[in-house]
PDB file of C-alpha atoms in Angstrom:
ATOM      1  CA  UNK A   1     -26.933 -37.343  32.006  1.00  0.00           C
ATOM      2  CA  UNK A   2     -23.027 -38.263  31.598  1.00  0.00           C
ATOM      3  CA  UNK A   3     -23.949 -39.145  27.863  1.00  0.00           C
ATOM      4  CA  UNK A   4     -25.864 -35.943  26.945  1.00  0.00           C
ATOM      5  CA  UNK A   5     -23.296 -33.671  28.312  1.00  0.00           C
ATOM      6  CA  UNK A   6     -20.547 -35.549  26.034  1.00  0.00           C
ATOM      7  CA  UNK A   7     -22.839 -35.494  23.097  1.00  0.00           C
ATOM      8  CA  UNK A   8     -23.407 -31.621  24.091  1.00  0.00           C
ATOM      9  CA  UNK A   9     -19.969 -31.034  24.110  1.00  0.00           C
ATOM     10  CA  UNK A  10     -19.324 -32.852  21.254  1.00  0.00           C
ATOM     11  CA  UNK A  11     -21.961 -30.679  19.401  1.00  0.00           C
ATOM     12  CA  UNK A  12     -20.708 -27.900  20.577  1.00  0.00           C
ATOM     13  CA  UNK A  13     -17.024 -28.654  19.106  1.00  0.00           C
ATOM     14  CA  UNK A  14     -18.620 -29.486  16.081  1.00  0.00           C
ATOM     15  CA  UNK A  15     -20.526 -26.325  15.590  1.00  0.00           C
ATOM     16  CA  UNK A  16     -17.399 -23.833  16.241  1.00  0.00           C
ATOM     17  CA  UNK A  17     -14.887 -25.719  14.532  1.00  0.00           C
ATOM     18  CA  UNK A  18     -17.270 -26.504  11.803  1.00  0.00           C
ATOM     19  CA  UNK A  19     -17.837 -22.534  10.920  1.00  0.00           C
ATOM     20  CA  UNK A  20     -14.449 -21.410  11.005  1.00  0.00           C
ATOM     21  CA  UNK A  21     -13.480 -20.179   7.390  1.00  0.00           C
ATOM     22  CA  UNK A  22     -10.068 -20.058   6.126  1.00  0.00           C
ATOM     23  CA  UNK A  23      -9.112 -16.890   4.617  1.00  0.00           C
ATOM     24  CA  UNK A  24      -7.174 -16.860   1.441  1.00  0.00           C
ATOM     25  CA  UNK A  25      -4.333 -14.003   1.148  1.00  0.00           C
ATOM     26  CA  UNK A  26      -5.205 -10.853   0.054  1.00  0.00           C
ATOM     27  CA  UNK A  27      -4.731 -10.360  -3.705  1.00  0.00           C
ATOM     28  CA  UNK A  28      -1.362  -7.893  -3.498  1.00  0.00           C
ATOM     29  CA  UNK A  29      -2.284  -4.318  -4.334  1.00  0.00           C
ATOM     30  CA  UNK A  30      -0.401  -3.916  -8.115  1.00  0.00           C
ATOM     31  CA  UNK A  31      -2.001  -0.752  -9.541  1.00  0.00           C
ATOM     32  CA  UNK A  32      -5.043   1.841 -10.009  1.00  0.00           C
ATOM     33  CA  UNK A  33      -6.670   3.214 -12.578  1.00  0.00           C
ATOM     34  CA  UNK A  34      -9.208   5.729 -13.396  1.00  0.00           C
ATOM     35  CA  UNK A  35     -12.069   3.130 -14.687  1.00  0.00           C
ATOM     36  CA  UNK A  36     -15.100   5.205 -16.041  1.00  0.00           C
ATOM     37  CA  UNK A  37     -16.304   8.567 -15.229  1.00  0.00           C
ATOM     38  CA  UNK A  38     -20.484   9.204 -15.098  1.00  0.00           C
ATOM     39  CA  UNK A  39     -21.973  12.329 -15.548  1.00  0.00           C
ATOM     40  CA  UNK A  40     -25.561  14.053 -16.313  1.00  0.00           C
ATOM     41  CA  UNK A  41     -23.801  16.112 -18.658  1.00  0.00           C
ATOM     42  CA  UNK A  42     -22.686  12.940 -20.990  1.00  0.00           C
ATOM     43  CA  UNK A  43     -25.981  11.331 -19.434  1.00  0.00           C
ATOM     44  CA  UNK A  44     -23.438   8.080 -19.301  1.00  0.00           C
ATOM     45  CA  UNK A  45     -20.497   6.263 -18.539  1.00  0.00           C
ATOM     46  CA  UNK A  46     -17.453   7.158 -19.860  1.00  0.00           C
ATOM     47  CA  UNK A  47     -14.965   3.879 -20.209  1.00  0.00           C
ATOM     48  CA  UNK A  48     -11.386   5.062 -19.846  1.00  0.00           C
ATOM     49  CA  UNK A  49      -8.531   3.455 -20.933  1.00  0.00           C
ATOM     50  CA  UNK A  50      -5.632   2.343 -19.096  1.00  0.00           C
ATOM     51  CA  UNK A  51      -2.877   4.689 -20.880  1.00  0.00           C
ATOM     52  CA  UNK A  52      -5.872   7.206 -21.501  1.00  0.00           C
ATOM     53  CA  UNK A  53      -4.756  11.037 -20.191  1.00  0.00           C
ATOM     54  CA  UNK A  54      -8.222  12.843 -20.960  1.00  0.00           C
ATOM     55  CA  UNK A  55     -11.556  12.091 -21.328  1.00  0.00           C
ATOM     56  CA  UNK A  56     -12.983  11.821 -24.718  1.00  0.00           C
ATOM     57  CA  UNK A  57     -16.579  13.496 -24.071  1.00  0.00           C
ATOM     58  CA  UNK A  58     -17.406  16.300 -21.731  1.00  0.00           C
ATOM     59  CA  UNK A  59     -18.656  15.773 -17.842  1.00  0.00           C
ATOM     60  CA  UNK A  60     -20.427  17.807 -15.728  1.00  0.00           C
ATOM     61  CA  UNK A  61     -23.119  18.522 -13.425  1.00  0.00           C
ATOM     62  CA  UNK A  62     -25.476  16.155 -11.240  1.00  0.00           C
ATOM     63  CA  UNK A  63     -24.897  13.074 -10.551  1.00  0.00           C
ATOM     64  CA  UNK A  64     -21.365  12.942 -11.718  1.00  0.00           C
ATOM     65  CA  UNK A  65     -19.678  10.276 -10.702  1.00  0.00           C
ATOM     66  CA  UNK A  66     -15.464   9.397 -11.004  1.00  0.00           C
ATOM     67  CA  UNK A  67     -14.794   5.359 -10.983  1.00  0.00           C
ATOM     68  CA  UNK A  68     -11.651   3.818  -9.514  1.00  0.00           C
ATOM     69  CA  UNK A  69     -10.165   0.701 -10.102  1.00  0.00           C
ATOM     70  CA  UNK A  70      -8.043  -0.906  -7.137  1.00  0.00           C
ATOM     71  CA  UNK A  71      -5.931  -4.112  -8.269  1.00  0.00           C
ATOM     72  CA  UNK A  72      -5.344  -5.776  -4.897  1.00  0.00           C
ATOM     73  CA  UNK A  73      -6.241  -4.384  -1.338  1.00  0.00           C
ATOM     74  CA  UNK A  74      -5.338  -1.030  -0.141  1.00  0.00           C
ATOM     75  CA  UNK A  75      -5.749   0.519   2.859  1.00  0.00           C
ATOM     76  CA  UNK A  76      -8.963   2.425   3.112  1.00  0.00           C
ATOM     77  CA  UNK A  77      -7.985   5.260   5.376  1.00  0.00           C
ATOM     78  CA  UNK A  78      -4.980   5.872   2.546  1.00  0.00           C
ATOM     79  CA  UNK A  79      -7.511   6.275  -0.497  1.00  0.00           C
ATOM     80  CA  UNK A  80      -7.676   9.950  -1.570  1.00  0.00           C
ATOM     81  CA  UNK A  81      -9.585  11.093  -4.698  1.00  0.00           C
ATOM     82  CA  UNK A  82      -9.559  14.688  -5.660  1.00  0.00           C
ATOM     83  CA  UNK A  83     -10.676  16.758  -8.657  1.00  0.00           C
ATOM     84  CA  UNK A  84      -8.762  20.640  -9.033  1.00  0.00           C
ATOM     85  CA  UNK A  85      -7.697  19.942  -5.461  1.00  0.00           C
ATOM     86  CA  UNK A  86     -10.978  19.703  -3.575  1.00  0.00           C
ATOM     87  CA  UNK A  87     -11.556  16.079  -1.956  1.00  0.00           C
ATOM     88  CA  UNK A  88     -14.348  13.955  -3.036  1.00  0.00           C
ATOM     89  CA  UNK A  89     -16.482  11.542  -0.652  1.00  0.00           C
ATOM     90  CA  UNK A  90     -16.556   7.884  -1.564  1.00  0.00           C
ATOM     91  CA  UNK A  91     -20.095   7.125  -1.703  1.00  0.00           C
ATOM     92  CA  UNK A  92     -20.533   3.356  -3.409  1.00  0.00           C
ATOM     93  CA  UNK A  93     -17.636   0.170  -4.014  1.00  0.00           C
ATOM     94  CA  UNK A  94     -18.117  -3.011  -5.940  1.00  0.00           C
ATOM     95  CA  UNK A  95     -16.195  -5.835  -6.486  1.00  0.00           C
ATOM     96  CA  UNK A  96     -14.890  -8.027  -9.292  1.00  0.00           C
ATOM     97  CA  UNK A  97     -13.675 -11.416  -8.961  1.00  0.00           C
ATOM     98  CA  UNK A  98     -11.592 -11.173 -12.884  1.00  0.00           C
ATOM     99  CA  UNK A  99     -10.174 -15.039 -12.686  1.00  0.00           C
ATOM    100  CA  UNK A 100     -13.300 -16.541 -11.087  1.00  0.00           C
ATOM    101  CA  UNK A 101     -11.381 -17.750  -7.548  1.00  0.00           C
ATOM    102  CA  UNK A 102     -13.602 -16.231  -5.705  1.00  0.00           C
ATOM    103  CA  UNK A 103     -11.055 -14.048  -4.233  1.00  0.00           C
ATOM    104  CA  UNK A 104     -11.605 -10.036  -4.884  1.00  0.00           C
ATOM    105  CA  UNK A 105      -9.082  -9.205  -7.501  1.00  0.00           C
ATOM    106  CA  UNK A 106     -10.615  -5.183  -8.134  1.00  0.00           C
ATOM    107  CA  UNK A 107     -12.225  -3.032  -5.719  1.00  0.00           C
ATOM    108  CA  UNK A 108     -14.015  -0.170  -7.809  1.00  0.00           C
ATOM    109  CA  UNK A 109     -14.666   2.823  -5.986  1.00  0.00           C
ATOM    110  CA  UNK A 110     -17.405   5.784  -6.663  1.00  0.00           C
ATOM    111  CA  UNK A 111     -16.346   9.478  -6.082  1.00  0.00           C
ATOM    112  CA  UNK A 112     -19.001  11.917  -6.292  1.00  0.00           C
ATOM    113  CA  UNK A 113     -18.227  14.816  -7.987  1.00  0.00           C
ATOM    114  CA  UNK A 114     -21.448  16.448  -8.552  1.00  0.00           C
ATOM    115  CA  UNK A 115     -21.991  19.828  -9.060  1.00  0.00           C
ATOM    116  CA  UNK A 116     -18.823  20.203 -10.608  1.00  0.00           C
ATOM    117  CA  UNK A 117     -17.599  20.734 -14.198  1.00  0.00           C
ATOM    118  CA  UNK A 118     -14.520  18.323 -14.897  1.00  0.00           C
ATOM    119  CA  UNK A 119     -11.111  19.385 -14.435  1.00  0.00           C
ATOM    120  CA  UNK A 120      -8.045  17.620 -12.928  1.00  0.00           C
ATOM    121  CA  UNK A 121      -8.654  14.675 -11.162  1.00  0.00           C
ATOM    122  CA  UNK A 122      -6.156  12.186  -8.905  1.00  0.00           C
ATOM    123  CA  UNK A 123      -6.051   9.091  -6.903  1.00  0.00           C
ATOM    124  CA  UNK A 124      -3.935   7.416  -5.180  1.00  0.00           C
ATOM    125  CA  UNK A 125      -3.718   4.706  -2.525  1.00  0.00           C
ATOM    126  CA  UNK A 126      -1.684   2.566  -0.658  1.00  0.00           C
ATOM    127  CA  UNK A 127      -1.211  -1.134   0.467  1.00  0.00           C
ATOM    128  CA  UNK A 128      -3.213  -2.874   2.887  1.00  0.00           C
ATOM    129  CA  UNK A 129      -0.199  -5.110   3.625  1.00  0.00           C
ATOM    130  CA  UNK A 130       3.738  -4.942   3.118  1.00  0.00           C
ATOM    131  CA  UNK A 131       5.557  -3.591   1.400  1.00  0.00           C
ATOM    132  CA  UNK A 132       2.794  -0.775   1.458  1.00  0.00           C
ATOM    133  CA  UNK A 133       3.354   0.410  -2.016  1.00  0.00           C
ATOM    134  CA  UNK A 134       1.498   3.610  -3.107  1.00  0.00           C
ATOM    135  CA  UNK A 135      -0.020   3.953  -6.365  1.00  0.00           C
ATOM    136  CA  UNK A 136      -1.825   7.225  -8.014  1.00  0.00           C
ATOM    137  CA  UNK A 137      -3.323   7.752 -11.142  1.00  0.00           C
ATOM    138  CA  UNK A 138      -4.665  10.979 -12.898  1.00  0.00           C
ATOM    139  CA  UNK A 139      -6.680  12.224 -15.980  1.00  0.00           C
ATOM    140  CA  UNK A 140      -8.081  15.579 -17.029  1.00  0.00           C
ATOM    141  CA  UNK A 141     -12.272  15.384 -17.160  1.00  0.00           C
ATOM    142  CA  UNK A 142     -13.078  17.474 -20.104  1.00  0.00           C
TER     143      UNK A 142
END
Protein backbone atom coordinates (compact mmCIF):
# COMPACT_ATOMS: atom_id res chain seq x y z
CA UNK A 1 0.00 0.00 0.00
CA UNK A 2 3.12 2.30 1.11
CA UNK A 3 4.37 1.85 -2.60
CA UNK A 4 1.13 2.77 -4.45
CA UNK A 5 0.53 5.83 -2.47
CA UNK A 6 4.25 7.07 -3.42
CA UNK A 7 3.75 6.07 -6.97
CA UNK A 8 0.22 8.00 -6.62
CA UNK A 9 1.80 10.86 -5.42
CA UNK A 10 4.41 10.74 -7.67
CA UNK A 11 1.79 10.66 -10.54
CA UNK A 12 0.10 13.14 -9.26
CA UNK A 13 3.28 15.62 -9.23
CA UNK A 14 3.89 14.57 -12.54
CA UNK A 15 0.55 15.37 -13.98
CA UNK A 16 0.33 19.13 -12.48
CA UNK A 17 3.75 20.07 -12.99
CA UNK A 18 3.76 18.41 -16.30
CA UNK A 19 0.72 20.80 -17.70
CA UNK A 20 1.86 23.97 -16.51
CA UNK A 21 2.61 26.25 -19.64
CA UNK A 22 4.92 29.07 -19.59
CA UNK A 23 3.58 32.16 -20.95
CA UNK A 24 5.67 34.26 -23.20
CA UNK A 25 5.30 38.25 -22.72
CA UNK A 26 2.76 39.93 -24.35
CA UNK A 27 3.82 41.39 -27.72
CA UNK A 28 3.90 45.41 -26.55
CA UNK A 29 0.94 47.27 -27.99
CA UNK A 30 2.90 49.70 -30.86
CA UNK A 31 0.02 50.93 -33.06
CA UNK A 32 -3.57 50.53 -34.83
CA UNK A 33 -4.77 50.81 -37.93
CA UNK A 34 -7.90 50.80 -39.84
CA UNK A 35 -7.25 47.30 -41.83
CA UNK A 36 -10.18 46.76 -44.37
CA UNK A 37 -13.65 47.93 -44.37
CA UNK A 38 -16.63 45.30 -45.81
CA UNK A 39 -19.71 46.38 -47.06
CA UNK A 40 -22.88 45.08 -49.22
CA UNK A 41 -22.67 48.20 -50.96
CA UNK A 42 -18.93 47.42 -52.42
CA UNK A 43 -20.15 43.65 -52.01
CA UNK A 44 -16.26 43.32 -50.66
CA UNK A 45 -13.39 44.09 -48.73
CA UNK A 46 -11.86 47.16 -48.94
CA UNK A 47 -7.84 46.88 -48.06
CA UNK A 48 -6.72 50.16 -46.55
CA UNK A 49 -3.50 51.40 -46.38
CA UNK A 50 -1.52 52.37 -43.53
CA UNK A 51 -1.10 56.29 -44.42
CA UNK A 52 -4.56 55.91 -46.31
CA UNK A 53 -7.17 58.96 -45.05
CA UNK A 54 -10.33 57.80 -47.18
CA UNK A 55 -11.62 54.98 -48.65
CA UNK A 56 -11.23 54.49 -52.29
CA UNK A 57 -14.80 52.86 -53.14
CA UNK A 58 -18.10 53.60 -51.53
CA UNK A 59 -19.63 51.52 -48.32
CA UNK A 60 -22.84 51.13 -47.18
CA UNK A 61 -25.66 49.17 -46.08
CA UNK A 62 -25.95 45.44 -44.68
CA UNK A 63 -23.52 43.69 -43.54
CA UNK A 64 -20.98 46.40 -43.34
CA UNK A 65 -18.30 45.65 -41.54
CA UNK A 66 -15.06 48.18 -40.22
CA UNK A 67 -11.65 46.01 -39.58
CA UNK A 68 -9.10 46.95 -36.94
CA UNK A 69 -5.71 46.10 -36.65
CA UNK A 70 -4.16 45.95 -32.99
CA UNK A 71 -0.17 45.61 -32.98
CA UNK A 72 0.39 44.22 -29.48
CA UNK A 73 -2.26 43.73 -26.63
CA UNK A 74 -4.60 46.33 -25.51
CA UNK A 75 -6.92 46.41 -23.02
CA UNK A 76 -10.32 45.29 -24.12
CA UNK A 77 -12.55 47.38 -21.93
CA UNK A 78 -10.37 50.56 -23.54
CA UNK A 79 -11.24 49.64 -27.31
CA UNK A 80 -13.75 52.17 -28.71
CA UNK A 81 -14.78 52.20 -32.41
CA UNK A 82 -17.16 54.79 -33.64
CA UNK A 83 -18.45 55.98 -37.01
CA UNK A 84 -20.11 60.00 -37.04
CA UNK A 85 -20.05 59.55 -33.28
CA UNK A 86 -22.38 56.62 -32.68
CA UNK A 87 -20.51 53.47 -31.05
CA UNK A 88 -20.24 50.29 -32.85
CA UNK A 89 -20.42 46.65 -31.18
CA UNK A 90 -17.45 44.39 -31.71
CA UNK A 91 -18.93 41.36 -33.04
CA UNK A 92 -15.85 38.93 -34.42
CA UNK A 93 -11.58 39.06 -33.64
CA UNK A 94 -8.90 37.03 -35.30
CA UNK A 95 -5.48 36.68 -34.85
CA UNK A 96 -2.22 36.78 -36.78
CA UNK A 97 0.93 35.36 -35.71
CA UNK A 98 3.17 37.86 -38.63
CA UNK A 99 6.84 36.30 -37.57
CA UNK A 100 5.63 32.71 -37.07
CA UNK A 101 6.59 32.55 -32.98
CA UNK A 102 3.58 31.55 -32.21
CA UNK A 103 3.00 34.51 -30.13
CA UNK A 104 -0.12 36.89 -31.31
CA UNK A 105 1.54 39.82 -32.91
CA UNK A 106 -2.18 41.49 -34.43
CA UNK A 107 -5.47 41.23 -32.97
CA UNK A 108 -8.03 42.26 -35.83
CA UNK A 109 -11.21 43.37 -34.65
CA UNK A 110 -14.83 43.48 -36.55
CA UNK A 111 -17.14 46.55 -35.97
CA UNK A 112 -20.47 46.28 -37.36
CA UNK A 113 -21.66 49.11 -38.92
CA UNK A 114 -24.61 47.97 -40.76
CA UNK A 115 -27.30 49.91 -41.75
CA UNK A 116 -25.24 52.78 -42.08
CA UNK A 117 -23.82 54.77 -45.02
CA UNK A 118 -19.99 55.56 -44.34
CA UNK A 119 -18.91 58.63 -42.78
CA UNK A 120 -16.24 59.36 -40.11
CA UNK A 121 -14.94 56.61 -38.42
CA UNK A 122 -12.29 56.30 -35.19
CA UNK A 123 -10.53 53.91 -33.00
CA UNK A 124 -8.55 53.97 -30.48
CA UNK A 125 -7.21 51.78 -27.68
CA UNK A 126 -4.98 51.45 -25.01
CA UNK A 127 -2.27 49.12 -23.45
CA UNK A 128 -2.89 46.01 -21.76
CA UNK A 129 0.33 46.56 -19.78
CA UNK A 130 2.69 49.62 -18.85
CA UNK A 131 3.27 52.19 -19.92
CA UNK A 132 -0.48 52.04 -21.12
CA UNK A 133 0.02 53.96 -24.26
CA UNK A 134 -3.13 54.95 -26.24
CA UNK A 135 -3.29 54.78 -29.84
CA UNK A 136 -6.30 55.97 -32.33
CA UNK A 137 -6.62 55.91 -35.83
CA UNK A 138 -9.29 57.43 -38.24
CA UNK A 139 -10.47 57.45 -41.95
CA UNK A 140 -13.49 58.87 -43.74
CA UNK A 141 -15.78 55.74 -45.35
CA UNK A 142 -16.92 57.16 -48.57
Amino acid sequence: MKKFTSLFLIGVILLVFGSVGFAAPAAPFTDVMVYAVGSEQYGDYEYIDYNQFTTLEDHGGTPFYIVTADFGYSRQSSRIAKLNGIKLNLVYTDYVDTNGDSIVDVFLYYWDASGQTGGNFTYQATSENYPWNTYSDSIIIK
